Short mmCIF file of C-alpha atoms in Angstrom, two decimals:
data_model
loop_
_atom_site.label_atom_id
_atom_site.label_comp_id
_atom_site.label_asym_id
_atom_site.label_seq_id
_atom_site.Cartn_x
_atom_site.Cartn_y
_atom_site.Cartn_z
CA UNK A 1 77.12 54.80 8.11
CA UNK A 2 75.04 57.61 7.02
CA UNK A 3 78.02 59.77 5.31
CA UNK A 4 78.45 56.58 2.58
CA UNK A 5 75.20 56.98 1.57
CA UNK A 6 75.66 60.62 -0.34
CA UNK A 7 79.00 59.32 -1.79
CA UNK A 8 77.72 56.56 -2.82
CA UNK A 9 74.74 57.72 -4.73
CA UNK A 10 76.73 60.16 -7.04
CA UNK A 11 78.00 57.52 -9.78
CA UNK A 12 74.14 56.43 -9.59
CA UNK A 13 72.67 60.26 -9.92
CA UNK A 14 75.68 60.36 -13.22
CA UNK A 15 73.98 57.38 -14.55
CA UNK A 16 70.65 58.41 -13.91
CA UNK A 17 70.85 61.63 -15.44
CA UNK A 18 73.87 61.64 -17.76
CA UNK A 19 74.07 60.32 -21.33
CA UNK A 20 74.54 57.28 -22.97
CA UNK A 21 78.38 58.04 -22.70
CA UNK A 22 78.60 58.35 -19.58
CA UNK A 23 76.31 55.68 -18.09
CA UNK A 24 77.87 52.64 -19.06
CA UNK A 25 80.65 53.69 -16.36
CA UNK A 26 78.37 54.39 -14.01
CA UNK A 27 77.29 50.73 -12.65
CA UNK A 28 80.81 49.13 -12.45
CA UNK A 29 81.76 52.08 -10.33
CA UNK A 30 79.38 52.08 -7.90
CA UNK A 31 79.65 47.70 -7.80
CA UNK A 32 83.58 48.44 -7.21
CA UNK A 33 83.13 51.07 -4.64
CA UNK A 34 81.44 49.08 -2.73
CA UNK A 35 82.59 46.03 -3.04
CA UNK A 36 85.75 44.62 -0.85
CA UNK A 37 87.73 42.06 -1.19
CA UNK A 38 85.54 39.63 1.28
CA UNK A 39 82.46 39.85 -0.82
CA UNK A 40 84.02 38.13 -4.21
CA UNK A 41 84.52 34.62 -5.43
CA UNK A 42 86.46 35.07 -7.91
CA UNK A 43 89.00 37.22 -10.14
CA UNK A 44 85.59 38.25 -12.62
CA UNK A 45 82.69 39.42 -11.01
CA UNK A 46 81.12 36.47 -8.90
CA UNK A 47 79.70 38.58 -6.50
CA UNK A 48 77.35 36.68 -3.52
CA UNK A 49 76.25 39.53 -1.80
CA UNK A 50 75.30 43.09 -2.31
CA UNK A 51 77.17 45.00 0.09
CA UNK A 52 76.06 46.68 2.89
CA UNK A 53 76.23 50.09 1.77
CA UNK A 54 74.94 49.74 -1.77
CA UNK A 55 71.96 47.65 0.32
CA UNK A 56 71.30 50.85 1.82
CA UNK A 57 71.68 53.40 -1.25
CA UNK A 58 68.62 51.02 -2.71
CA UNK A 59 65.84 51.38 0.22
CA UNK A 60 67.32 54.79 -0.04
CA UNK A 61 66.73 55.62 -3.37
CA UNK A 62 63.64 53.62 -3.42
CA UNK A 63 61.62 55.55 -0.81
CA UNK A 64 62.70 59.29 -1.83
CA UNK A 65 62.09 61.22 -4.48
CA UNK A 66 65.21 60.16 -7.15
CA UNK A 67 62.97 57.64 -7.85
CA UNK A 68 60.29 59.48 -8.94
CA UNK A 69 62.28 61.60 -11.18
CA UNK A 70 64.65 59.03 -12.89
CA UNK A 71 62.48 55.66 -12.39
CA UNK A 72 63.01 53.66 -15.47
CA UNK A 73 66.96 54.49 -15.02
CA UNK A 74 67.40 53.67 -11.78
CA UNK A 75 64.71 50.42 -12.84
CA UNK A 76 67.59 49.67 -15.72
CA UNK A 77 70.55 50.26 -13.27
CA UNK A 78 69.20 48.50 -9.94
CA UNK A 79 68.68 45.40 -12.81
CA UNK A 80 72.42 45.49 -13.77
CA UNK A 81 73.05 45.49 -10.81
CA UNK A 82 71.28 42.62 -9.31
CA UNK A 83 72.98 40.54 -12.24
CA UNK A 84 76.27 41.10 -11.06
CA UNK A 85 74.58 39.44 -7.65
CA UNK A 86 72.67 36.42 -8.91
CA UNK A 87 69.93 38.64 -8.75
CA UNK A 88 69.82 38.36 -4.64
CA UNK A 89 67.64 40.53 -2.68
CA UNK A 90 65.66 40.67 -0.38
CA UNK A 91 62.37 41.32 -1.79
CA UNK A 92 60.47 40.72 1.83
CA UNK A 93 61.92 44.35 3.09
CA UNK A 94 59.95 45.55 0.33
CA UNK A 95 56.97 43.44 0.44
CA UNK A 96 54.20 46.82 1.42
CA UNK A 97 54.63 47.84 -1.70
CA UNK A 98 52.16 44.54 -3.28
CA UNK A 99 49.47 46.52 -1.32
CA UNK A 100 50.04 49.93 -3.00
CA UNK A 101 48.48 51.56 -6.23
CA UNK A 102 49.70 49.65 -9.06
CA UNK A 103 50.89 52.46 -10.94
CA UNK A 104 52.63 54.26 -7.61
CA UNK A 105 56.16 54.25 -8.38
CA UNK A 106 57.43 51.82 -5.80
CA UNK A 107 55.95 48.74 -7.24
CA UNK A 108 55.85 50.40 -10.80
CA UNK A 109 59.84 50.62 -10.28
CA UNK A 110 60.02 46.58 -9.03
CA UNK A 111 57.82 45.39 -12.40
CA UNK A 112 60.12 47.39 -14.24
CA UNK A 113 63.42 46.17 -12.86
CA UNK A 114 62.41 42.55 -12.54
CA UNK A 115 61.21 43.20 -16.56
CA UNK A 116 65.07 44.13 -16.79
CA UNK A 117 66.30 41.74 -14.75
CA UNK A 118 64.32 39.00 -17.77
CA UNK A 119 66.72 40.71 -20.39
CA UNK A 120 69.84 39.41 -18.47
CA UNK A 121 68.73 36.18 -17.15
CA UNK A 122 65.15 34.41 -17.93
CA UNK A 123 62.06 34.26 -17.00
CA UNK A 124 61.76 30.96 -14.99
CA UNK A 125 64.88 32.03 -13.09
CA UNK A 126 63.49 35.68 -12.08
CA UNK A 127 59.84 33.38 -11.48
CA UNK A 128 62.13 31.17 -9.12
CA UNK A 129 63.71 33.53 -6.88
CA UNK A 130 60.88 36.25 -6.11
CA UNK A 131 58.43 35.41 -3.22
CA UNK A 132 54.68 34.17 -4.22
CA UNK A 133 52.99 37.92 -2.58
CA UNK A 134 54.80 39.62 -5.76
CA UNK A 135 53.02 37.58 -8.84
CA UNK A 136 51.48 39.86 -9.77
CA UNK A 137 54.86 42.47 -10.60
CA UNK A 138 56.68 39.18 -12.77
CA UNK A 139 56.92 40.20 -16.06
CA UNK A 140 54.63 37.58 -18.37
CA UNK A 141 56.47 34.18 -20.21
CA UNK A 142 57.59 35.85 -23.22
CA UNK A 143 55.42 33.91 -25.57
CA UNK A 144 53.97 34.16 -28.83
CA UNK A 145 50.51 34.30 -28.96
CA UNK A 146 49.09 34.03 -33.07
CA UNK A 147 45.43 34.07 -33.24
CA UNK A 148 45.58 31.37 -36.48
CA UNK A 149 46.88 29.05 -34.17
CA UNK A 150 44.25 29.77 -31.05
CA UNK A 151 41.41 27.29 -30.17
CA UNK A 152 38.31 28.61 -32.57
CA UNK A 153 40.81 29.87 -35.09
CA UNK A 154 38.98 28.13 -38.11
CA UNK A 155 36.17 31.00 -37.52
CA UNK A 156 38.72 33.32 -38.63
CA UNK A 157 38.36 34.80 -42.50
CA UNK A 158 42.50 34.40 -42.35
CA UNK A 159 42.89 30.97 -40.94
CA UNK A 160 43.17 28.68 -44.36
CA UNK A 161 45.59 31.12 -45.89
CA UNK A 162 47.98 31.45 -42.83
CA UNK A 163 48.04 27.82 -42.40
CA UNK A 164 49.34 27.76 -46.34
CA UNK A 165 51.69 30.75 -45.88
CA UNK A 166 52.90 28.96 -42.69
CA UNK A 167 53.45 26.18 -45.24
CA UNK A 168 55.12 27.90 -47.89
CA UNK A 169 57.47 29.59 -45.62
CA UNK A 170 58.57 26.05 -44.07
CA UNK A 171 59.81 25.28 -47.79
CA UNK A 172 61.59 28.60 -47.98
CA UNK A 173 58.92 30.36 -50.32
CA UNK A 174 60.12 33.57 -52.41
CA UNK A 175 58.60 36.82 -51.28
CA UNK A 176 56.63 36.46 -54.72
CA UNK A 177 55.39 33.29 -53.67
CA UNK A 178 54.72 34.24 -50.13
CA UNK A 179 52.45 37.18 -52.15
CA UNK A 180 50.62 35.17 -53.93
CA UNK A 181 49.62 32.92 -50.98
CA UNK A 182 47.93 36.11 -49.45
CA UNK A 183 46.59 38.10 -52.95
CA UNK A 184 42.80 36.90 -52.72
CA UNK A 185 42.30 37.60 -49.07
CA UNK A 186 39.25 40.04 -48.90
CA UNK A 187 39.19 43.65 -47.81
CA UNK A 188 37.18 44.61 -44.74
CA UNK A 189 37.31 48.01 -45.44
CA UNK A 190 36.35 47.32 -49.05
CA UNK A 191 33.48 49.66 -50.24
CA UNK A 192 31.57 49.80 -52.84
CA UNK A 193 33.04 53.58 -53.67
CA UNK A 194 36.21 54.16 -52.20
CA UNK A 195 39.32 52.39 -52.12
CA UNK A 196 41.25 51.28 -49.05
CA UNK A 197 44.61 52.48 -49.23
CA UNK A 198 45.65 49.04 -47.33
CA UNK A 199 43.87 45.67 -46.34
CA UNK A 200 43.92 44.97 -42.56
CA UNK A 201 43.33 41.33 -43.14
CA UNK A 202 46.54 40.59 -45.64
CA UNK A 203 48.88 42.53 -43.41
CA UNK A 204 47.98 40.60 -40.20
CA UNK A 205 48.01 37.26 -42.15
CA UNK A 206 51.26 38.21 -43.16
CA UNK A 207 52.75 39.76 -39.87
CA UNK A 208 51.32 37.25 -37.60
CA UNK A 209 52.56 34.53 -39.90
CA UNK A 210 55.78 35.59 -40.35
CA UNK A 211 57.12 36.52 -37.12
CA UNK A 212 55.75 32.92 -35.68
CA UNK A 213 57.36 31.37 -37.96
CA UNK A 214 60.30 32.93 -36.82
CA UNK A 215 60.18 33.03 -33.46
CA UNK A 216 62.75 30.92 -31.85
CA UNK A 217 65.44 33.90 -31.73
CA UNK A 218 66.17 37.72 -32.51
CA UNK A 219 68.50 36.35 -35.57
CA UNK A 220 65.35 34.40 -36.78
CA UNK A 221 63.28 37.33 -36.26
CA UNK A 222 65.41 39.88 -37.88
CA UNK A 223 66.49 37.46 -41.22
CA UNK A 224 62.49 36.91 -41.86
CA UNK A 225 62.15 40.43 -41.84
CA UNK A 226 65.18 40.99 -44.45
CA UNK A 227 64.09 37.85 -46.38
CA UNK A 228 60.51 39.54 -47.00
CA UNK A 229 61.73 43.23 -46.82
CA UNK A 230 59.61 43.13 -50.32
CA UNK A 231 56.51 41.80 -49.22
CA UNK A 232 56.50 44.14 -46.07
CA UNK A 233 57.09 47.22 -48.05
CA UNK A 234 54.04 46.45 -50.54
CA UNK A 235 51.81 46.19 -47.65
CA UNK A 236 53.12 49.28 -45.73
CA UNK A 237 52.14 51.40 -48.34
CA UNK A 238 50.30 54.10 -46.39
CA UNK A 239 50.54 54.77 -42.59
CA UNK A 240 47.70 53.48 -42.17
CA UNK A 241 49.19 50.41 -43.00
CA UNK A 242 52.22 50.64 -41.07
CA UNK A 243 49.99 51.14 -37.71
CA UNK A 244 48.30 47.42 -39.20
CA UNK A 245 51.92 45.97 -39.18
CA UNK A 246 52.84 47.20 -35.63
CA UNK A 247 49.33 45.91 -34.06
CA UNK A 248 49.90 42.51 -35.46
CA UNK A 249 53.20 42.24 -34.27
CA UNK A 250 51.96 43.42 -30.92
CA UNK A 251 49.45 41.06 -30.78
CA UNK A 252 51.83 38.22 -31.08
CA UNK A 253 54.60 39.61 -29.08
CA UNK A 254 53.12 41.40 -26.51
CA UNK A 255 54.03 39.50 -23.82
CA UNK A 256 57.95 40.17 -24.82
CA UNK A 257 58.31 43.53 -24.43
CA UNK A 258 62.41 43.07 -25.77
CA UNK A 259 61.50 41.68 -29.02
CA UNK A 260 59.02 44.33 -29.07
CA UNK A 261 61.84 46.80 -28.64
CA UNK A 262 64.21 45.25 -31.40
CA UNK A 263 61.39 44.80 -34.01
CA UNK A 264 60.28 48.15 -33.72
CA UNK A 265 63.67 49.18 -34.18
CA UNK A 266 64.14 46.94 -36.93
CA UNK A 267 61.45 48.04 -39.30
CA UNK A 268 62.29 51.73 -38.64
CA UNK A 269 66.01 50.53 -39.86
CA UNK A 270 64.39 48.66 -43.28
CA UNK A 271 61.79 51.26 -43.50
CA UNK A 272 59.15 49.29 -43.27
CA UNK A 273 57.47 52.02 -40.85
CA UNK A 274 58.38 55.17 -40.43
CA UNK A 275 58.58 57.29 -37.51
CA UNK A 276 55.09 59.22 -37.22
CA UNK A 277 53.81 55.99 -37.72
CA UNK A 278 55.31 54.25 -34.47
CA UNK A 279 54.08 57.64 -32.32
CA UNK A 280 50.82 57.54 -33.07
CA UNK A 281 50.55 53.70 -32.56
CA UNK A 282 52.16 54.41 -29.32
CA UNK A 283 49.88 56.91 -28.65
CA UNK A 284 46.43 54.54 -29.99
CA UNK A 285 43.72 53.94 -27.53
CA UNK A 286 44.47 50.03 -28.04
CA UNK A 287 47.84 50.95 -26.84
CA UNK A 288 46.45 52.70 -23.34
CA UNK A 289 47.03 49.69 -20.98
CA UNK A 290 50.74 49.37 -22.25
CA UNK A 291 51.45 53.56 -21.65
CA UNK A 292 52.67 53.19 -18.10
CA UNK A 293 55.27 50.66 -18.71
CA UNK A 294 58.81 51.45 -19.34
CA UNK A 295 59.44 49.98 -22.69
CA UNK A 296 57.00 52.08 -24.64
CA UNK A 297 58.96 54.85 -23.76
CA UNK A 298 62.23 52.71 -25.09
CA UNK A 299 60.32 52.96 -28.14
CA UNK A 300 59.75 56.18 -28.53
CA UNK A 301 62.97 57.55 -27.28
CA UNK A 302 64.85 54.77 -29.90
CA UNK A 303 62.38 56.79 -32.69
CA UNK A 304 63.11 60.10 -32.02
CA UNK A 305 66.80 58.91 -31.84
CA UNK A 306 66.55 57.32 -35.62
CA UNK A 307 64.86 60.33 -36.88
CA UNK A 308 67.70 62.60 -35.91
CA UNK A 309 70.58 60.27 -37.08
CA UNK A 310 68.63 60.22 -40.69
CA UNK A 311 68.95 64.17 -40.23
CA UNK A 312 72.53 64.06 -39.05
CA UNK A 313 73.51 61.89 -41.68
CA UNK A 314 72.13 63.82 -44.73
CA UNK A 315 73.33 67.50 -43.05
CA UNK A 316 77.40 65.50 -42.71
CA UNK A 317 76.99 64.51 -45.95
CA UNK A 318 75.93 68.00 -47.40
CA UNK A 319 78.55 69.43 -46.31
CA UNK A 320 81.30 67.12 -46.90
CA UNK A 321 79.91 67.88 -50.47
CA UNK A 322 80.23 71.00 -50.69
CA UNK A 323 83.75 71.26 -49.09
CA UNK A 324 84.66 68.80 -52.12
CA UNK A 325 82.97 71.12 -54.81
CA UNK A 326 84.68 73.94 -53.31
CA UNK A 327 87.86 72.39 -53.19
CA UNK A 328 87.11 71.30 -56.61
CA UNK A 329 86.81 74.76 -57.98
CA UNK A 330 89.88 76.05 -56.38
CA UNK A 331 91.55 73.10 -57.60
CA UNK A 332 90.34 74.46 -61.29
CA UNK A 333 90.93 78.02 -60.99
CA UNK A 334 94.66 76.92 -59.90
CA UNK A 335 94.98 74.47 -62.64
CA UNK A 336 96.11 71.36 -60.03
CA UNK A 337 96.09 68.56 -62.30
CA UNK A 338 96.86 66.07 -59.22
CA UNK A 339 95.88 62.23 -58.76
CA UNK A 340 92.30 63.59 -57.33
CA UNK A 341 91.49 65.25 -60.24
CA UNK A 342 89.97 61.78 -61.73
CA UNK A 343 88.13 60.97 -58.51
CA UNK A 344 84.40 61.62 -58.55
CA UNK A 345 83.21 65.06 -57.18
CA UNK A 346 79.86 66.27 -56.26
CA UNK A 347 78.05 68.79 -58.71
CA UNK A 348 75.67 71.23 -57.78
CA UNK A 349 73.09 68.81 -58.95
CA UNK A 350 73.91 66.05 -56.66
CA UNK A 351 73.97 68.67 -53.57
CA UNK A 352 70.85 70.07 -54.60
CA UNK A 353 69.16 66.33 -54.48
CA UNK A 354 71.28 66.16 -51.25
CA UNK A 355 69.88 69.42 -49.38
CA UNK A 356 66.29 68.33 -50.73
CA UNK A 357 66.61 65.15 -49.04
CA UNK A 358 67.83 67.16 -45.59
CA UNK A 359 64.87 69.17 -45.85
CA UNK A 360 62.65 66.24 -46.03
CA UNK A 361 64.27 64.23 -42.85
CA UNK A 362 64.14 67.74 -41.02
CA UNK A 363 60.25 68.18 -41.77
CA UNK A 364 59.91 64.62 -41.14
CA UNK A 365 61.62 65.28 -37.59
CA UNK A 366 59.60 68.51 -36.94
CA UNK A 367 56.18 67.00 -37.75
CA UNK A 368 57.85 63.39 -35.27
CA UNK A 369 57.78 66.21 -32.27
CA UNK A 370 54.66 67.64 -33.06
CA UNK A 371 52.63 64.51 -33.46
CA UNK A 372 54.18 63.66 -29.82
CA UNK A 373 53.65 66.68 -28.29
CA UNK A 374 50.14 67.38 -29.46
CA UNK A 375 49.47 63.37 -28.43
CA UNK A 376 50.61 64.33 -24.90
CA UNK A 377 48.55 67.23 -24.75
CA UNK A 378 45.54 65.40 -25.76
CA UNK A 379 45.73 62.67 -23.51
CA UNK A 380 46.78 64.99 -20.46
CA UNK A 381 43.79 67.04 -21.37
CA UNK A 382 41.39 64.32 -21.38
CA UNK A 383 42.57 63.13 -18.71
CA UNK A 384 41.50 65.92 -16.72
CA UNK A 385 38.10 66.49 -18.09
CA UNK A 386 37.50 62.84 -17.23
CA UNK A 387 38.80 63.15 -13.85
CA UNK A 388 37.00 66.54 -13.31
CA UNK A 389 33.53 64.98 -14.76
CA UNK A 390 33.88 62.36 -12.25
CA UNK A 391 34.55 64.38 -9.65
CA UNK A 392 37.94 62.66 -8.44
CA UNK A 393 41.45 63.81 -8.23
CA UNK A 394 43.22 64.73 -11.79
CA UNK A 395 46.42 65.08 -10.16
CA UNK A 396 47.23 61.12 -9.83
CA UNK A 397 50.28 59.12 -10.12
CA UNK A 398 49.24 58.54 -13.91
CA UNK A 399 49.30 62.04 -14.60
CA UNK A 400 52.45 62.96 -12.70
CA UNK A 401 53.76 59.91 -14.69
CA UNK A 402 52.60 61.13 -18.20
CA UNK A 403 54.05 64.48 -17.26
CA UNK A 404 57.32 63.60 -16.36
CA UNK A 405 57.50 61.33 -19.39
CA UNK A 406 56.50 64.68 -21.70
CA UNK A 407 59.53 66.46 -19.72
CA UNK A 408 61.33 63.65 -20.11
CA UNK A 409 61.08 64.20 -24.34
CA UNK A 410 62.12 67.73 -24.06
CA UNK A 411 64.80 67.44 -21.78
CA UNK A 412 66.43 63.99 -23.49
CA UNK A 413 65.99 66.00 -27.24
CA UNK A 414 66.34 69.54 -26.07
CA UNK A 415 69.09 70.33 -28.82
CA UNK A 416 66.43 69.28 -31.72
CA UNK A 417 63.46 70.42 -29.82
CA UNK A 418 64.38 73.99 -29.16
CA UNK A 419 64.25 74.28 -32.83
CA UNK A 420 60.81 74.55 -33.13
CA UNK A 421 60.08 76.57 -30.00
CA UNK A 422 58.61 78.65 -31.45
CA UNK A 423 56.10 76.41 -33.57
CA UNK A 424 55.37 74.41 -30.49
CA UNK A 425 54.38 77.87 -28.63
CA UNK A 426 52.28 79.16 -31.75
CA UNK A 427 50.39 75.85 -32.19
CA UNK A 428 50.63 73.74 -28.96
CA UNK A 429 51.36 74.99 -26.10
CA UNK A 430 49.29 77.74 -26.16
CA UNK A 431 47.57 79.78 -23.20
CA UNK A 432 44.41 77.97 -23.34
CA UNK A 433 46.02 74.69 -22.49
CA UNK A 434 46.18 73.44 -18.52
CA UNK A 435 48.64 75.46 -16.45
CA UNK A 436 50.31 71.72 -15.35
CA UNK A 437 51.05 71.08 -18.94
CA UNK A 438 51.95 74.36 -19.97
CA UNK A 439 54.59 74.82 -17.15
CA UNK A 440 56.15 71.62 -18.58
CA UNK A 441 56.75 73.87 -21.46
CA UNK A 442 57.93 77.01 -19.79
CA UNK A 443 60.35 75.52 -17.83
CA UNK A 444 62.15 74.02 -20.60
CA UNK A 445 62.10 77.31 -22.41
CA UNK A 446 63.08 79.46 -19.22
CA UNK A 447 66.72 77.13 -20.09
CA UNK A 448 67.62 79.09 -22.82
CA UNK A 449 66.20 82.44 -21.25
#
């Protein structure tokens, strides 16, 4: 039996490591190849039993050393898989793991892939079948939590006017109205000579409010944010501001880490946020407990994808401009008088505003990467003076973690990031930094050597 196990672990190494083309193949392969006719119930997928061999590729996988190097993957893969199997397994063959460091990859990896496993099912279902010894990895009830509503709320300077904005929304309010509910709320940053480019207190009024109110679903989520697109984008005036807006939402939702995930996404979409906002919220010392889990990581990744597609789209449509302007002046110096000749074409004015907005998303990009890298850097190096002062071991499974999740951003955005190789080398990843962080560095640039 041992020759099926390399065979069988290609498709998973090409969804592992490939791209979001070629992954979506990956898990129906490997769920055909080793499934045979005995193991199904039906014509679909109603699968009983994992088979044998894909059984084994799992222990496998989950003792060596692919799961160190492609964990949340193999987390979102061994998930999609257990779907397609009612989410059987035997959980008891992997029961030493409850006993292990929390953040060593083993039981790191199950958290993560039963957190997966709540995307495709629910959470009383994935509560139901694991054993009692593995509470403690079950991803939490994906409630909301809003601190108006909470026993002792009427302490709260924000209570009375989220109880009225809770109100007003319930009779379908205007995003004027819904303003004007929330205009006299004091400023707690209010001094007597400078001031506040935002107010804390109206923006988590608002936030808090808002997303319980719409709560039940993604659709309600997503339509309260478009409804009040306005009323966001008055109070997100700074990024300052835009940090307030992503603490209150994860103070609600923080025990849904999905609807974290497709808010996020959602106000980088309406521009509510913007993208060196959500990095350096990621990166907050409030955020420091959530680090080692998968799905800030989702977020990041789905920000630095956003950020390039803004890029891509203004550098297509620059030069689908000026092929039109150019065709346009041929067109001229031949005297075509054809049906196009009435159609709108770009002037050097409009292309002008166009590259001027490209240079803007590129800067925007760079200065993405650099807040990121310099963020890792920072928390590496503390990290290590902390470790050292103490007198322990640096070299843990957080830090290997943290690095692979740096090499992880250079090696998932190499085309943009070897861009600014240069400026990383010149202002980052300079000599004085630690020779574990550094190498992170070299070996990405030794690829285009």
């Amino acid at each position: 039996m041992e020759h099926h196990i390399p065979g069988a672990t290609k498709p998973l190494m090409v969804f592992c490591r490939g791209t979001q083309h070629s992954r979506p193949w990956g898990g129906p392969l490997l769920i055909r190849m080793g499934c045979s006719p005995s193991h199904s119930t039906c014509a679909c997928s109603g699968y009983l039993f994992i088979p044998h061999e894909l059984s084994r590729v799992s222990g496998f996988i989950c003792q060596g050393m692919i799961l160190r190097r492609y964990p949340a993957r193999f987390a979102s893969w061994f998930a999609y898989h257990l779907s397609n199997f009612q989410f059987r397994w035997n959980w008891d063959d992997w029961s030493d793991c409850i006993s292990l460091d929390p953040l060593h990859p083993r039981p790191v990896f199950i958290r993560e892939t039963l957190a997966k496993c709540m995307r495709l099912s629910y959470h009383q279902r994935i509560v139901d079948l694991m054993p009692e010894g593995f509470s403690n990895l079950l991803p939490l009830k994906p409630v909301t939590l809003c601190k108006y509503e909470q026993e002792g709320a009427e302490a709260l300077p924000g209570t009375v006017a989220a109880q009225q904005l809770l109100g007003a929304l319930k009779e379908r309010c205007t995003a004027e109205e819904a303003l004007l509910v929330i205009k006299d709320l004091p400023n707690p940053l209010q001094e007597d000579d400078v001031e506040p480019t935002h107010n804390p207190l109206k923006i988590d009024v608002f936030v808090q409010t808002l997303l319980k109110y719409a709560d039940k679903s993604f659709s309600h989520a997503f339509a309260a944010v478009a409804k009040y697109h306005t009323v966001l984008k008055v109070l997100s005036t700074s990024e300052e501001a835009q940090i307030c807006i992503l603490r209150s939402m994860f103070e609600l939702w923080h025990c849904n880490q999905q609807m974290m995930v497709g808010l996020v996404t959602k106000f980088l979409k309406a521009k509510v946020v913007e993208s060196s906002a959500v990095a350096n919220w990621l990166f907050s010392k409030e955020m420091a407990s959530e680090f080692p889990k998968f799905y800030i990581w989702e977020i990041l990744h789905l920000t630095i994808r956003e950020m390039i597609r803004h890029v891509t789209k203004f550098q297509k449509q620059v030069e689908e401009s000026k092929k039109k302007l150019q065709s346009q002046n041929d067109a001229m110096e031949e005297d075509d008088d054809d049906e196009d000749s009435n159609h709108e074409k770009p002037s050097e004015e409009m292309i002008e505003e166009m590259e001027e907005k490209l240079d803007t998303t590129q800067s925007e990009l760079k200065n993405l990467f650099l807040i990121i890298f310099q963020r890792f850097i920072m928390l590496l190096t503390e990290h290590i003076a902390r470790c050292e002062a103490e007198g322990i071991d640096f070299n843990n499974f957080w830090f290997k973690s943290t690095l692979g999740r740096l090499q992880e951003v250079f090696f998932q955005h190499h085309e943009q990031v070897f861009k600014y190789v240069d400026t990383l080398e010149s202002l980052l990843f300079t000599s004085d930094i630690d020779h574990h962080i550094l190498s992170v560095f070299q070996q990405f640039c030794a690829l285009k050597a």
